[in-house]
Tab-separated table of C-alpha atoms and ligand atoms in Angstrom:
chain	number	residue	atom	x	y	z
H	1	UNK	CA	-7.173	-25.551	62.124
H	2	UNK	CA	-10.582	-25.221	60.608
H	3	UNK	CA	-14.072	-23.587	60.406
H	4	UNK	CA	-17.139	-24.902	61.968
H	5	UNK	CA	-20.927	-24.332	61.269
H	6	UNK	CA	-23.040	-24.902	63.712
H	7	UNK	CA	-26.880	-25.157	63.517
H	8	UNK	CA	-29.563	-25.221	66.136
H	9	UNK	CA	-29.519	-22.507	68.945
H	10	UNK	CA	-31.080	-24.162	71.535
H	11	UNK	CA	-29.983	-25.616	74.979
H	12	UNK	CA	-27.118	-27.782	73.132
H	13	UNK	CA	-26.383	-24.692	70.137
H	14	UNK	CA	-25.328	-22.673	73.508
H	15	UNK	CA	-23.105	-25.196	74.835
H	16	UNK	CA	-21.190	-25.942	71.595
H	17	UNK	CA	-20.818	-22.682	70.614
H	18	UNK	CA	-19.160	-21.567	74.312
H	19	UNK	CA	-17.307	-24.980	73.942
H	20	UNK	CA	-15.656	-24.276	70.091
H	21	UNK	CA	-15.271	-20.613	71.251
H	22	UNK	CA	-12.859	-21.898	74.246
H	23	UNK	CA	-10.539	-23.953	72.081
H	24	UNK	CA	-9.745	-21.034	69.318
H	25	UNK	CA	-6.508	-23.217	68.268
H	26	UNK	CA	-9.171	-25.925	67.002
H	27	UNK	CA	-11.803	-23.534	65.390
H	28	UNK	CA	-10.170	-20.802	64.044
H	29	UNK	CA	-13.635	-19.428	63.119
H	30	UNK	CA	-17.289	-19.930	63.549
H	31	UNK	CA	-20.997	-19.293	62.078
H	32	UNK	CA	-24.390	-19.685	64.513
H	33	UNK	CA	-26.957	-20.687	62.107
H	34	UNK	CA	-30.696	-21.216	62.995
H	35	UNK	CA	-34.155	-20.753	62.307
H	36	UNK	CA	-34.288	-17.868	64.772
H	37	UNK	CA	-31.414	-15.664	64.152
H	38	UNK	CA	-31.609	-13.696	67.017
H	39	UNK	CA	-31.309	-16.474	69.435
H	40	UNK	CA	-28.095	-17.235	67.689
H	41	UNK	CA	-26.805	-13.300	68.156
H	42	UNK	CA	-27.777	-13.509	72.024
H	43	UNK	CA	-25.643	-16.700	72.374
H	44	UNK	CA	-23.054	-14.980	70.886
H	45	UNK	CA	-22.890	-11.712	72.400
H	46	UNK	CA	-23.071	-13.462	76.220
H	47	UNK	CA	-19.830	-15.457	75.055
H	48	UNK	CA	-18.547	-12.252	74.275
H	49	UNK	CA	-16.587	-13.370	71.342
H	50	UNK	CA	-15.763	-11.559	67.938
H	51	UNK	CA	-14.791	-14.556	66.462
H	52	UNK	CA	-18.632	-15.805	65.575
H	53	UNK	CA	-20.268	-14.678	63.265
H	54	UNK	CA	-24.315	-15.834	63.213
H	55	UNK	CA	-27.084	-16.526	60.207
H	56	UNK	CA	-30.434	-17.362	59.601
H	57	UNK	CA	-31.338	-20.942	58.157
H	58	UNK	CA	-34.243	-23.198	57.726
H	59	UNK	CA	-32.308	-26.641	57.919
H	60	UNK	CA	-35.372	-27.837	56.484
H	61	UNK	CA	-34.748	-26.693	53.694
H	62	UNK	CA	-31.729	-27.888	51.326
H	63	UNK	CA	-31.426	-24.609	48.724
H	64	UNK	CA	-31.345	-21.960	51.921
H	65	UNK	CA	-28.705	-24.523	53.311
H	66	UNK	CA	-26.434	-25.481	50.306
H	67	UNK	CA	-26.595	-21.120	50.412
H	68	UNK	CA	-25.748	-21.430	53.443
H	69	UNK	CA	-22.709	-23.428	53.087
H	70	UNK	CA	-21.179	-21.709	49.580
H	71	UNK	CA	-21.052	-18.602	51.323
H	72	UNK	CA	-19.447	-19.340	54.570
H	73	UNK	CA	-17.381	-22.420	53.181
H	74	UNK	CA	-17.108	-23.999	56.572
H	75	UNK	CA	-15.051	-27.491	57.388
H	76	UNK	CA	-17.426	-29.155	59.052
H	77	UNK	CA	-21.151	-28.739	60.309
H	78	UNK	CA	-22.101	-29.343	63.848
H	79	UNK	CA	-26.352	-30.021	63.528
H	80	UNK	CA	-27.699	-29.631	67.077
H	81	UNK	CA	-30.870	-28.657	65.954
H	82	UNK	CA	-33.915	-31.309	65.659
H	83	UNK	CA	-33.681	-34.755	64.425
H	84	UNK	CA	-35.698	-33.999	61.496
H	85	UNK	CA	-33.373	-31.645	60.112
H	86	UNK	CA	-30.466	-34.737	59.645
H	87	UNK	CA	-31.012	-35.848	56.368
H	88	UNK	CA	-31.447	-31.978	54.268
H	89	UNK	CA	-28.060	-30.858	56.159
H	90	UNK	CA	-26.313	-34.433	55.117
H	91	UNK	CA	-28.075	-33.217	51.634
H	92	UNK	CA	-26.700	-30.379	51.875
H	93	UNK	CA	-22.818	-31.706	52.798
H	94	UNK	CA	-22.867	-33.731	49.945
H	95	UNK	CA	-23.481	-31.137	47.463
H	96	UNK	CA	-21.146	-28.773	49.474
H	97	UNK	CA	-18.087	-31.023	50.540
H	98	UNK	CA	-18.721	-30.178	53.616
H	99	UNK	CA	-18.460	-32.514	56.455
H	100	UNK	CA	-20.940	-33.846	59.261
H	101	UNK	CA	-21.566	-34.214	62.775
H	102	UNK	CA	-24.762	-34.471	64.805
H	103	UNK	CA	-26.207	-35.876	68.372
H	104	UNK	CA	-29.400	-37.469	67.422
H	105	UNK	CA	-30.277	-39.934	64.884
H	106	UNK	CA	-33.024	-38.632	62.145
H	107	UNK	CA	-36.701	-38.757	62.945
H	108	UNK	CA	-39.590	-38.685	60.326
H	109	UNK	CA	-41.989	-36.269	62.210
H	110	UNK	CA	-45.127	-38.566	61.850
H	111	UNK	CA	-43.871	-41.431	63.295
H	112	UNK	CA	-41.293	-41.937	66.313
H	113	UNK	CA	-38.181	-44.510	65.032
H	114	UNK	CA	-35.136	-44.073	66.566
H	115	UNK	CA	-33.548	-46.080	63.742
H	116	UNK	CA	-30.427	-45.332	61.871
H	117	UNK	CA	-31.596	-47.033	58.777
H	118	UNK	CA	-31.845	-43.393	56.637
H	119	UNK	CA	-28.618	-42.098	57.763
H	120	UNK	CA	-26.409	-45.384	56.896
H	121	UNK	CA	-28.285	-45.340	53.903
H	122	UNK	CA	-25.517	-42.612	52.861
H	123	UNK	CA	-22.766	-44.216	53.559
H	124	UNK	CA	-21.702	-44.574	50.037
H	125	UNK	CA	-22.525	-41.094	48.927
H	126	UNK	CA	-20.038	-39.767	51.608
H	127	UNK	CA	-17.258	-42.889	50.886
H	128	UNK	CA	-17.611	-41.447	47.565
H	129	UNK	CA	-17.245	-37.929	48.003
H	130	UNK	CA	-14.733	-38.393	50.539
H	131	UNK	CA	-16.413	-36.798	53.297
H	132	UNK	CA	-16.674	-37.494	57.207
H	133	UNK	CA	-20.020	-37.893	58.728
H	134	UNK	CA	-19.987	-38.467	62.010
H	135	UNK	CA	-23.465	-39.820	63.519
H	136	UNK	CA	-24.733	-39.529	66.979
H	137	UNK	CA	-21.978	-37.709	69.024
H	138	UNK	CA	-23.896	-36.264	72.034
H	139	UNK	CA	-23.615	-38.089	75.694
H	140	UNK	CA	-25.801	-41.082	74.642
H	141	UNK	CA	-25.656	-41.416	71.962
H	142	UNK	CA	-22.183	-40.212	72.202
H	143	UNK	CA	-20.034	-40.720	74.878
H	144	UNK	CA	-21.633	-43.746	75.593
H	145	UNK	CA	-20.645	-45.109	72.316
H	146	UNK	CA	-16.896	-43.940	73.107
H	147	UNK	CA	-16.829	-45.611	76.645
H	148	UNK	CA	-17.795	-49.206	75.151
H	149	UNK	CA	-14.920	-48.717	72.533
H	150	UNK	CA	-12.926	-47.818	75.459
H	151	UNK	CA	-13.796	-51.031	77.072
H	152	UNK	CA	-13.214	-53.259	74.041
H	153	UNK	CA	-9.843	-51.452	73.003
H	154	UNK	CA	-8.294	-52.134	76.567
H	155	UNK	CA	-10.066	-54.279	78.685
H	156	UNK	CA	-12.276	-56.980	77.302
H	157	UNK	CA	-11.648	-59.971	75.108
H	158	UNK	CA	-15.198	-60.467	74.973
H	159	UNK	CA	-18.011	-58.148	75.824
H	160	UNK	CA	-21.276	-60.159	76.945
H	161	UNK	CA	-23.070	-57.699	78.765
H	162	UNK	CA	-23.407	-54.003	78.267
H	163	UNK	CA	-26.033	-51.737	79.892
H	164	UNK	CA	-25.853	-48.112	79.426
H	165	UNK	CA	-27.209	-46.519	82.713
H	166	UNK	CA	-28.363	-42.632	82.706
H	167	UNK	CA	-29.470	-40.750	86.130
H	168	UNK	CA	-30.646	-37.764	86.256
H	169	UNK	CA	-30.616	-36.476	89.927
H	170	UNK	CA	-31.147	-33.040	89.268
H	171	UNK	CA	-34.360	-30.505	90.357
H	172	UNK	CA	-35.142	-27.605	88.257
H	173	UNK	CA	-37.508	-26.610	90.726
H	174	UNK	CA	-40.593	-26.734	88.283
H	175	UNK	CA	-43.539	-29.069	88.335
H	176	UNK	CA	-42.959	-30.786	85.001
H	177	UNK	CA	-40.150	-29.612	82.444
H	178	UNK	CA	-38.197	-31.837	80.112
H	179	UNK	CA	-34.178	-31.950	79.449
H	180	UNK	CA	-33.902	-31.315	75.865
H	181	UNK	CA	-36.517	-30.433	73.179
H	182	UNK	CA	-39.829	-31.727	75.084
H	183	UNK	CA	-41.083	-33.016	71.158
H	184	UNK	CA	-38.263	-35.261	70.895
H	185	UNK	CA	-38.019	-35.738	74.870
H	186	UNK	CA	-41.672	-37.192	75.341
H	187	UNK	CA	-41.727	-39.223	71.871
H	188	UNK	CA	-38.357	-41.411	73.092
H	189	UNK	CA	-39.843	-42.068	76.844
H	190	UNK	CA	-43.095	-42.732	75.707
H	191	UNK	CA	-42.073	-45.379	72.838
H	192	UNK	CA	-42.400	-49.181	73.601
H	193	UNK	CA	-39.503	-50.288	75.857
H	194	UNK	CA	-36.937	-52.824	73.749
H	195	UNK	CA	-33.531	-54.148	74.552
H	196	UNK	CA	-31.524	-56.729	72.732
H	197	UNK	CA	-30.545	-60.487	74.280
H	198	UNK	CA	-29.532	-63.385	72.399
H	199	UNK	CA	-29.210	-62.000	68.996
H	200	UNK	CA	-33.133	-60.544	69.329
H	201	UNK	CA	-34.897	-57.380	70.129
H	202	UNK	CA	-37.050	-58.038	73.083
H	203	UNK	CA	-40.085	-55.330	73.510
H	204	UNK	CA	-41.791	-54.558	76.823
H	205	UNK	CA	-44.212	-52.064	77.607
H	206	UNK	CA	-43.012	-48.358	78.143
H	207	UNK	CA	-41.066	-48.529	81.570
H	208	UNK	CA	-42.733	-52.243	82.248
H	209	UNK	CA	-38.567	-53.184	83.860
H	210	UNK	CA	-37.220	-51.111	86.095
H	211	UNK	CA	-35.102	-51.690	89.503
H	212	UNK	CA	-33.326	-48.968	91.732
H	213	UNK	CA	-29.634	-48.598	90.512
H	214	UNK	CA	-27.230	-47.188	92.870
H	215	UNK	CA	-25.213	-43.751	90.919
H	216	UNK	CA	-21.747	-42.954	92.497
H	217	UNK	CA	-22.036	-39.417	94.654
H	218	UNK	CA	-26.258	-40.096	94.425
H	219	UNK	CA	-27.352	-43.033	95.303
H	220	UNK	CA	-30.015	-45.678	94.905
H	221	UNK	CA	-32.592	-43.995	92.133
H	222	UNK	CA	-35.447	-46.169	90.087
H	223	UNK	CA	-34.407	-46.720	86.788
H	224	UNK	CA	-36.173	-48.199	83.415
H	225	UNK	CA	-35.279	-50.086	80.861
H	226	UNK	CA	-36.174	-47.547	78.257
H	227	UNK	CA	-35.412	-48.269	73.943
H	228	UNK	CA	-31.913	-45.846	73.299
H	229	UNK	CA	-30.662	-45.578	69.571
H	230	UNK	CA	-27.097	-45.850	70.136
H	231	UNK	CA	-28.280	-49.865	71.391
H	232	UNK	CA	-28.624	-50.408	67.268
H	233	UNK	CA	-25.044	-49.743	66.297
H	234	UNK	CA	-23.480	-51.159	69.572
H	235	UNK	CA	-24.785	-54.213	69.124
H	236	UNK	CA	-24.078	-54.139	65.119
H	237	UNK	CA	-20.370	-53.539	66.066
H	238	UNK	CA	-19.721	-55.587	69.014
H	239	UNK	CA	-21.462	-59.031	67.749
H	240	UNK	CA	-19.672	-60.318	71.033
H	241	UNK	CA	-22.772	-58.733	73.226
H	242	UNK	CA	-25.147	-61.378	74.423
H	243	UNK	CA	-27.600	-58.179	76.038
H	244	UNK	CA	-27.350	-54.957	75.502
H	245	UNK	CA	-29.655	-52.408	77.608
H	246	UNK	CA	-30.113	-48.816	78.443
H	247	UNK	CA	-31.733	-47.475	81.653
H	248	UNK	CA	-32.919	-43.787	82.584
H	249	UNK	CA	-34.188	-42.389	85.783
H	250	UNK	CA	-37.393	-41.097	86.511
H	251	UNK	CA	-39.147	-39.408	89.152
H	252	UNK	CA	-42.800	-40.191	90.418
H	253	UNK	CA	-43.785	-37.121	89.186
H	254	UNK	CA	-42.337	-36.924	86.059
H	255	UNK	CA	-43.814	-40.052	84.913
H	256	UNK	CA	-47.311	-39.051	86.327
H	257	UNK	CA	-47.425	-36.247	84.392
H	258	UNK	CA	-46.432	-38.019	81.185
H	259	UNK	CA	-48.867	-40.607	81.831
H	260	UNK	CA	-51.233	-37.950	81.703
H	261	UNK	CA	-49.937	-36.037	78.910
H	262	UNK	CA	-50.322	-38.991	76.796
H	263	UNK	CA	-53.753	-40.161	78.138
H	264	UNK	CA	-55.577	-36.664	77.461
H	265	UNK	CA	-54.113	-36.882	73.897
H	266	UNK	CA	-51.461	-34.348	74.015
H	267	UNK	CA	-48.092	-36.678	73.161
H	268	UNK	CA	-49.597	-37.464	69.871
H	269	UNK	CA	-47.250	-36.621	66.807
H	270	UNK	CA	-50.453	-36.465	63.962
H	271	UNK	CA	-52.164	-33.438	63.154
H	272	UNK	CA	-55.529	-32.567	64.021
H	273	UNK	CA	-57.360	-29.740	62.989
H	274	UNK	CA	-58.266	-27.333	65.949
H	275	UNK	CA	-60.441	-24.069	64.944
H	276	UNK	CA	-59.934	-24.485	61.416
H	277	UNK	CA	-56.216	-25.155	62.058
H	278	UNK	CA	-54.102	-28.099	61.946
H	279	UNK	CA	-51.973	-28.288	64.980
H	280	UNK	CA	-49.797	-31.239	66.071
H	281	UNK	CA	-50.832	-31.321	70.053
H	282	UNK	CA	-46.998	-32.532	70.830
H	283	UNK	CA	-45.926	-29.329	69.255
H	284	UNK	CA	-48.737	-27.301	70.547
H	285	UNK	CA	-47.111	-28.387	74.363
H	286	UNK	CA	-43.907	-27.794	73.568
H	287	UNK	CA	-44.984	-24.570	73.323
H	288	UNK	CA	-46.489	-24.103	76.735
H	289	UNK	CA	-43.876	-26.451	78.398
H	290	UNK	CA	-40.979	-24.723	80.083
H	291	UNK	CA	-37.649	-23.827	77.358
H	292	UNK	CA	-35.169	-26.312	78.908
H	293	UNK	CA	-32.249	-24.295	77.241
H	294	UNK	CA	-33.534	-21.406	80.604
H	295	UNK	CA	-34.008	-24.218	83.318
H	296	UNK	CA	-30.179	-23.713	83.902
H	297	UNK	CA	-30.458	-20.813	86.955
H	298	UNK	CA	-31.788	-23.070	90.213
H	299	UNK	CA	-31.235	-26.289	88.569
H	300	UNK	CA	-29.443	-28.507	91.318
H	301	UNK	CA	-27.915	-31.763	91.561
H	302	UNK	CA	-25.922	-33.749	89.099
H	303	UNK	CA	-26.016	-36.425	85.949
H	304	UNK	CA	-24.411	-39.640	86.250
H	305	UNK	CA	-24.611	-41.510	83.092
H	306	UNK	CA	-22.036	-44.477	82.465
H	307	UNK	CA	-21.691	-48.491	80.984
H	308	UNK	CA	-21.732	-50.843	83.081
H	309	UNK	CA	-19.837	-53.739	81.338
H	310	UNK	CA	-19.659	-57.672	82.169
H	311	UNK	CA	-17.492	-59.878	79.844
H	312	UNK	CA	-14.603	-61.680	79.294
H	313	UNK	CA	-10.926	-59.292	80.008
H	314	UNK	CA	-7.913	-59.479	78.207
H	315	UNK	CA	-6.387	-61.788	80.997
H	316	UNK	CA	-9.402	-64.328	80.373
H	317	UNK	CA	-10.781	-63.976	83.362
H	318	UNK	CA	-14.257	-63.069	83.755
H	319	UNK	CA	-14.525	-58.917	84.911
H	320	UNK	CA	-16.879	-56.359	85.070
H	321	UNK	CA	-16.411	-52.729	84.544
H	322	UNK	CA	-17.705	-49.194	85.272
H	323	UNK	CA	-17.003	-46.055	83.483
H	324	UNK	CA	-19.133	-43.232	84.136
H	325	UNK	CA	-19.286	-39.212	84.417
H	326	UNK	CA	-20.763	-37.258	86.775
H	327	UNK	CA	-21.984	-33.529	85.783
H	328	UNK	CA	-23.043	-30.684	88.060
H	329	UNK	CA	-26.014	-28.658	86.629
H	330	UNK	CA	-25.045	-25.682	88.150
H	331	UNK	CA	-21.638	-26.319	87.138
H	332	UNK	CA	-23.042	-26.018	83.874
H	333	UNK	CA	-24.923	-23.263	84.307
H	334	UNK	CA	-22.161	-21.041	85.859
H	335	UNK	CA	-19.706	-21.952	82.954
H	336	UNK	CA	-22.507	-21.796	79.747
H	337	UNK	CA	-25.824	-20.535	80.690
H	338	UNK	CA	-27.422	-23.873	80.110
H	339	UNK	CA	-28.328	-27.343	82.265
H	340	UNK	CA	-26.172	-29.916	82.663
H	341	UNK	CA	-28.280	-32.356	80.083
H	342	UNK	CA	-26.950	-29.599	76.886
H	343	UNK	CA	-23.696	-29.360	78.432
H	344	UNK	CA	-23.209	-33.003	78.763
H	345	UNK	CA	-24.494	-33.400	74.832
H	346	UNK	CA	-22.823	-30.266	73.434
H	347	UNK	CA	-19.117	-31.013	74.878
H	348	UNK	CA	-18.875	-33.919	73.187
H	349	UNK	CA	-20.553	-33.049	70.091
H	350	UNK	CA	-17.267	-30.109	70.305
H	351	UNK	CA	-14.888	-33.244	70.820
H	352	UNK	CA	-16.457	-35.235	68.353
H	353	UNK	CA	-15.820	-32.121	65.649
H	354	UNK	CA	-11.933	-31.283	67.208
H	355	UNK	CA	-11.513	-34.317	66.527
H	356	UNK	CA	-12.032	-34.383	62.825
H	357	UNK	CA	-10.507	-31.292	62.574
H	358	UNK	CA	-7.043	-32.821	64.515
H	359	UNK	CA	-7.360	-35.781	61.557
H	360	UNK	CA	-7.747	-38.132	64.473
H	361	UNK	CA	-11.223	-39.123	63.264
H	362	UNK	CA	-11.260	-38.602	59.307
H	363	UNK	CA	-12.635	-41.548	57.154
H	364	UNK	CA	-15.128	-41.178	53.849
H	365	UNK	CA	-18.361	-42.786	54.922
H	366	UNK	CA	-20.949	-42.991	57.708
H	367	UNK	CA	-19.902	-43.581	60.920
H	368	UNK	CA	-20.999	-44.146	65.142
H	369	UNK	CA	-18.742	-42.881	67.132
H	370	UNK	CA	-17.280	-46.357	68.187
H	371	UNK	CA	-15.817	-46.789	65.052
H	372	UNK	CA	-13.036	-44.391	65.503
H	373	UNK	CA	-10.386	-44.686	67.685
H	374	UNK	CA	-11.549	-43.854	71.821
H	375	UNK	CA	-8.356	-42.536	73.353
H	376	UNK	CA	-7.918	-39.064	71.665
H	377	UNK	CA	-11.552	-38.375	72.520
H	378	UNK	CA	-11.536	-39.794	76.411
H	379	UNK	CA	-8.291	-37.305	76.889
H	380	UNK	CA	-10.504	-34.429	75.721
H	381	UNK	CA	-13.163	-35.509	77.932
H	382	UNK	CA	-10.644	-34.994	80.847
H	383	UNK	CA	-9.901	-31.939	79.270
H	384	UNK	CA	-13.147	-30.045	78.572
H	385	UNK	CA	-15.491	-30.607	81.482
H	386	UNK	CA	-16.777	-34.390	81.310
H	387	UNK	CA	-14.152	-36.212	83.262
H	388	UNK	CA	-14.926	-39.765	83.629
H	389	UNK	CA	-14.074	-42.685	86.106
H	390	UNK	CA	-13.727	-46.374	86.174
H	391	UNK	CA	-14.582	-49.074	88.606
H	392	UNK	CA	-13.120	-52.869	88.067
H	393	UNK	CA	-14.433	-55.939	89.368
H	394	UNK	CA	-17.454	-54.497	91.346
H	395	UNK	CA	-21.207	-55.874	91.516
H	396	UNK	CA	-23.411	-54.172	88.418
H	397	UNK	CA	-26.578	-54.562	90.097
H	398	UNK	CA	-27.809	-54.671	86.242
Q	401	NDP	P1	-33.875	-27.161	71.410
Q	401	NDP	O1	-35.273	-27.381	71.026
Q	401	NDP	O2	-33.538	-26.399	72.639
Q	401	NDP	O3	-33.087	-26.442	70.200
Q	401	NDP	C1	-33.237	-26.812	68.871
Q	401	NDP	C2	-32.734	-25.667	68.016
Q	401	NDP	O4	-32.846	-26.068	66.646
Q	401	NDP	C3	-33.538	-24.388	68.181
Q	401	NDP	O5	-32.662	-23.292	68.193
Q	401	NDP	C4	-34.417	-24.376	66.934
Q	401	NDP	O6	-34.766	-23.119	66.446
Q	401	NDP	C5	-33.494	-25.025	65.927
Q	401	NDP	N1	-34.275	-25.537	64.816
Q	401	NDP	C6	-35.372	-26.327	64.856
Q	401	NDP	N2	-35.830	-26.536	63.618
Q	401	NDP	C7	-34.998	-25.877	62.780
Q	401	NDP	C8	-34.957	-25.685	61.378
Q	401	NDP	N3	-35.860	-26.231	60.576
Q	401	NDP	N4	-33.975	-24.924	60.860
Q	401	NDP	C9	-33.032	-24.358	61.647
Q	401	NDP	N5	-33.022	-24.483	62.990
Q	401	NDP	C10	-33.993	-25.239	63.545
Q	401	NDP	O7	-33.179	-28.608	71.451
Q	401	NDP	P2	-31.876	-29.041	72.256
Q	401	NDP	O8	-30.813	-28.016	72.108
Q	401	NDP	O9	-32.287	-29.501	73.603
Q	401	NDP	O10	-31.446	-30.358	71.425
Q	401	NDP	C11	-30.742	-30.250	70.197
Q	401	NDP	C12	-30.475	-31.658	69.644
Q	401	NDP	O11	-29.680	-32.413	70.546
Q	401	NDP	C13	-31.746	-32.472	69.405
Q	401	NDP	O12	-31.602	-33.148	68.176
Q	401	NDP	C14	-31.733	-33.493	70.526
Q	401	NDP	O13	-32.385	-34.685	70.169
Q	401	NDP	C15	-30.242	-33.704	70.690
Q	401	NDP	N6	-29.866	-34.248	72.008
Q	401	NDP	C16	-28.962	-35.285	72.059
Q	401	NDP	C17	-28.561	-35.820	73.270
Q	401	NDP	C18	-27.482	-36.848	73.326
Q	401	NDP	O14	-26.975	-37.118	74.411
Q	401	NDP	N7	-27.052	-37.446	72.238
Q	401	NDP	C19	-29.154	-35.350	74.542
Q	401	NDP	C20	-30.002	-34.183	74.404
Q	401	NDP	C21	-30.358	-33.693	73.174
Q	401	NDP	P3	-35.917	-22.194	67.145
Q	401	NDP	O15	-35.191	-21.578	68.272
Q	401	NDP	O16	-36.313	-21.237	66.097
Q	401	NDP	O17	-37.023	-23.132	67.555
């Protein structure tokens, strides 16, 4: 059906490539591109599959990429490497015709956003050039964006109340790790807190509201209101929503050790100049912080992340509803090599791209996930790993 690029070989790279490599009638070929080309040739040779083929690439860099891109020709880019990389690969699309998917809205790397302001700011350019780019197709973003269309599509006349709940009940076994790229990791839990009620954005401090929320097959765990960027376009497309929230776990220990991490200076994002050097010290940890793309081998436990939804259903009676998946790190492990946090972002970033390959999500422009239609993409869920289940007419705690 088509050829896919992918870029980034870290926790997530792994699980997309194994994904794309498992559904050959979708991608009939793919390219590995990152910074670090070898990374990319030992994530192909454990999947043990002739059909990819691997490069080196700075995705900072536009020339290397448009390169890049002329000489494989592919369909469509998956980007699972950093957030800063978004806007040279879109660059790069354009001047390509090459289409776009990625799992993490664009970050300037001096200042933590989590806006979407840069990347809608091409939706013309792509309208124009009659290319797909498909924004912020991980698990949330992602998934989470797909479940609320789910909800509106067949359940709700009116949405009021939407709070996007993710529990992470796993144990890597190591004093302090993080899930996904620790830069990127530490600069979203760290940010102010801010949710959205009554048509505003209300801003706490960081973790200032949290409750224990009970997961299905886990139980009661502590969860914060914490500021998530797919909370930006839910509430731009569903005008219905009167609050919109997102909530994450965390243990005691995770959030002592941030709280010292960023009170001996060490989250900060500027440079400062160390032995003659400039260093950023978030960068500089990163380093010394475990790779989360090896915690995979005696990780434990499970995910749970899911909307809870209160509103107004199709019958005009009031409802609430809960869809939600729960994922298996060792599940993971066992079936990619990686944790259950890049499996549950990399599967659907696979969907997201079978899906524009099928023609089932193909429109010029700039788009979230819930703009396209849900159904195709729940079905894969079923499908390829994430199933999901539903609960009607049950207290939220939220
Ligand atoms: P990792 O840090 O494990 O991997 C990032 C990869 O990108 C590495 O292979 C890295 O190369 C590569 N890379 C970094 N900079 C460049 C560059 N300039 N040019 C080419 N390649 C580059 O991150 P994860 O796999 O954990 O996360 C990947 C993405 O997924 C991130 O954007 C993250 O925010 C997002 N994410 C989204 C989630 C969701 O649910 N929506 C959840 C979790 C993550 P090298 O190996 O050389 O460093």
């Amino acid at each position: 059906m088509g050829k896919v690029l992918i870029i980034g070989a870290g926790g997530v790279g792994t699980v997309v490539a194994h994904k794309v490599a498992q559904n050959p009638d979708v991608f009939t070929e793919i390219v590995l591109a990152s910074r670090t080309k070898s990374k990319c040739d030992t994530i192909a040779k454990a999947i043990d599959c002739n059909r990819i083929k691997t490069a080196q690439v700075d995705a900072d860099n536009v020339e290397e990429l448009v390169k890049l891109f002329n000489e494989h020709k592919p369909d469509i880019v998956i980007n699972v490497a950093l957030p800063y990389q978004d806007l040279t690969i879109m660059d790069a699309c354009l001047a390509c015709g090459v289409n776009y998917l990625d799992t993490a809205n664009y970050e300037p790397v001096d200042e933590a956003k989590f806006e979407y302001k840069w990347q809608w700011a091409y939706q013309e350019r792509f309208k124009d050039a009659g290319l797909t780019a498909i924004l912020g197709c991980g698990f949330d973003p992602g998934v989470s964006g797909v479940y609320t269309a789910y909800a509106a599509k067949h359940y709700f006349k009116e949405m009021q109340y939407l709070d996007i709940v993710d529990c992470n009940a796993g144990d890597h076994g190591k004093a302090f790790a993080t899930n996904f790229n620790p830069e990127i990791n530490i600069r979203e839990v760290t940010q102010k807190g801010k949710y959205y009620e009554n048509g505003k954005w209300i801003y706490t401090e960081p973790h200032e509201i949290h409750k224990a929320l009970t997961y299905p097959n886990i139980g009661p765990k502590e969860s914060y209101v914490i500021y998530h960027e797919e909370l930006e376009s839910l509430v731009k497309n569903y005008p219905t929503l009167k609050r919109a929230r997102f909530w994450m776990t965390f243990g005691q220990e995770y959030l002592t050790h941030l709280r010292v991490i960023q009170n001996i200076g060490m989250a900060r994002i500027d440079p400062i100049i160390y032995n003659g050097m400039e260093i950023v010290p978030i960068q500089f940890l990163k380093a010394v912080l475990p790779n989360p793309g090896e915690l995979g081998e005696n990780y434990v436990g499970e995910t749970s992340i899911g909307c809870r939804i209160k509103g107004i259903g199709k019958d005009g009676k009031e409802m609430t509803y809960y869809v939600y998946n729960n994922c298996s790190h060792h599940a993971a492990y066992l079936e990619t090599g990686a944790q259950g946090v890049s499996y549950t972002t990399g599967v659907p970033a696979m969907i997201g791209a079978m899906m524009f390959l099928k023609g089932l999500w193909k429109k010029p422009g700039v788009f979230n996930v819930e703009e396209f239609d849900p159904d195709p993409f729940m079905e894969q869920l079923n499908k390829q790993g994430l199933p999901w289940h539903e609960v009607f007419n049950e207290d939220l705690e939220v």
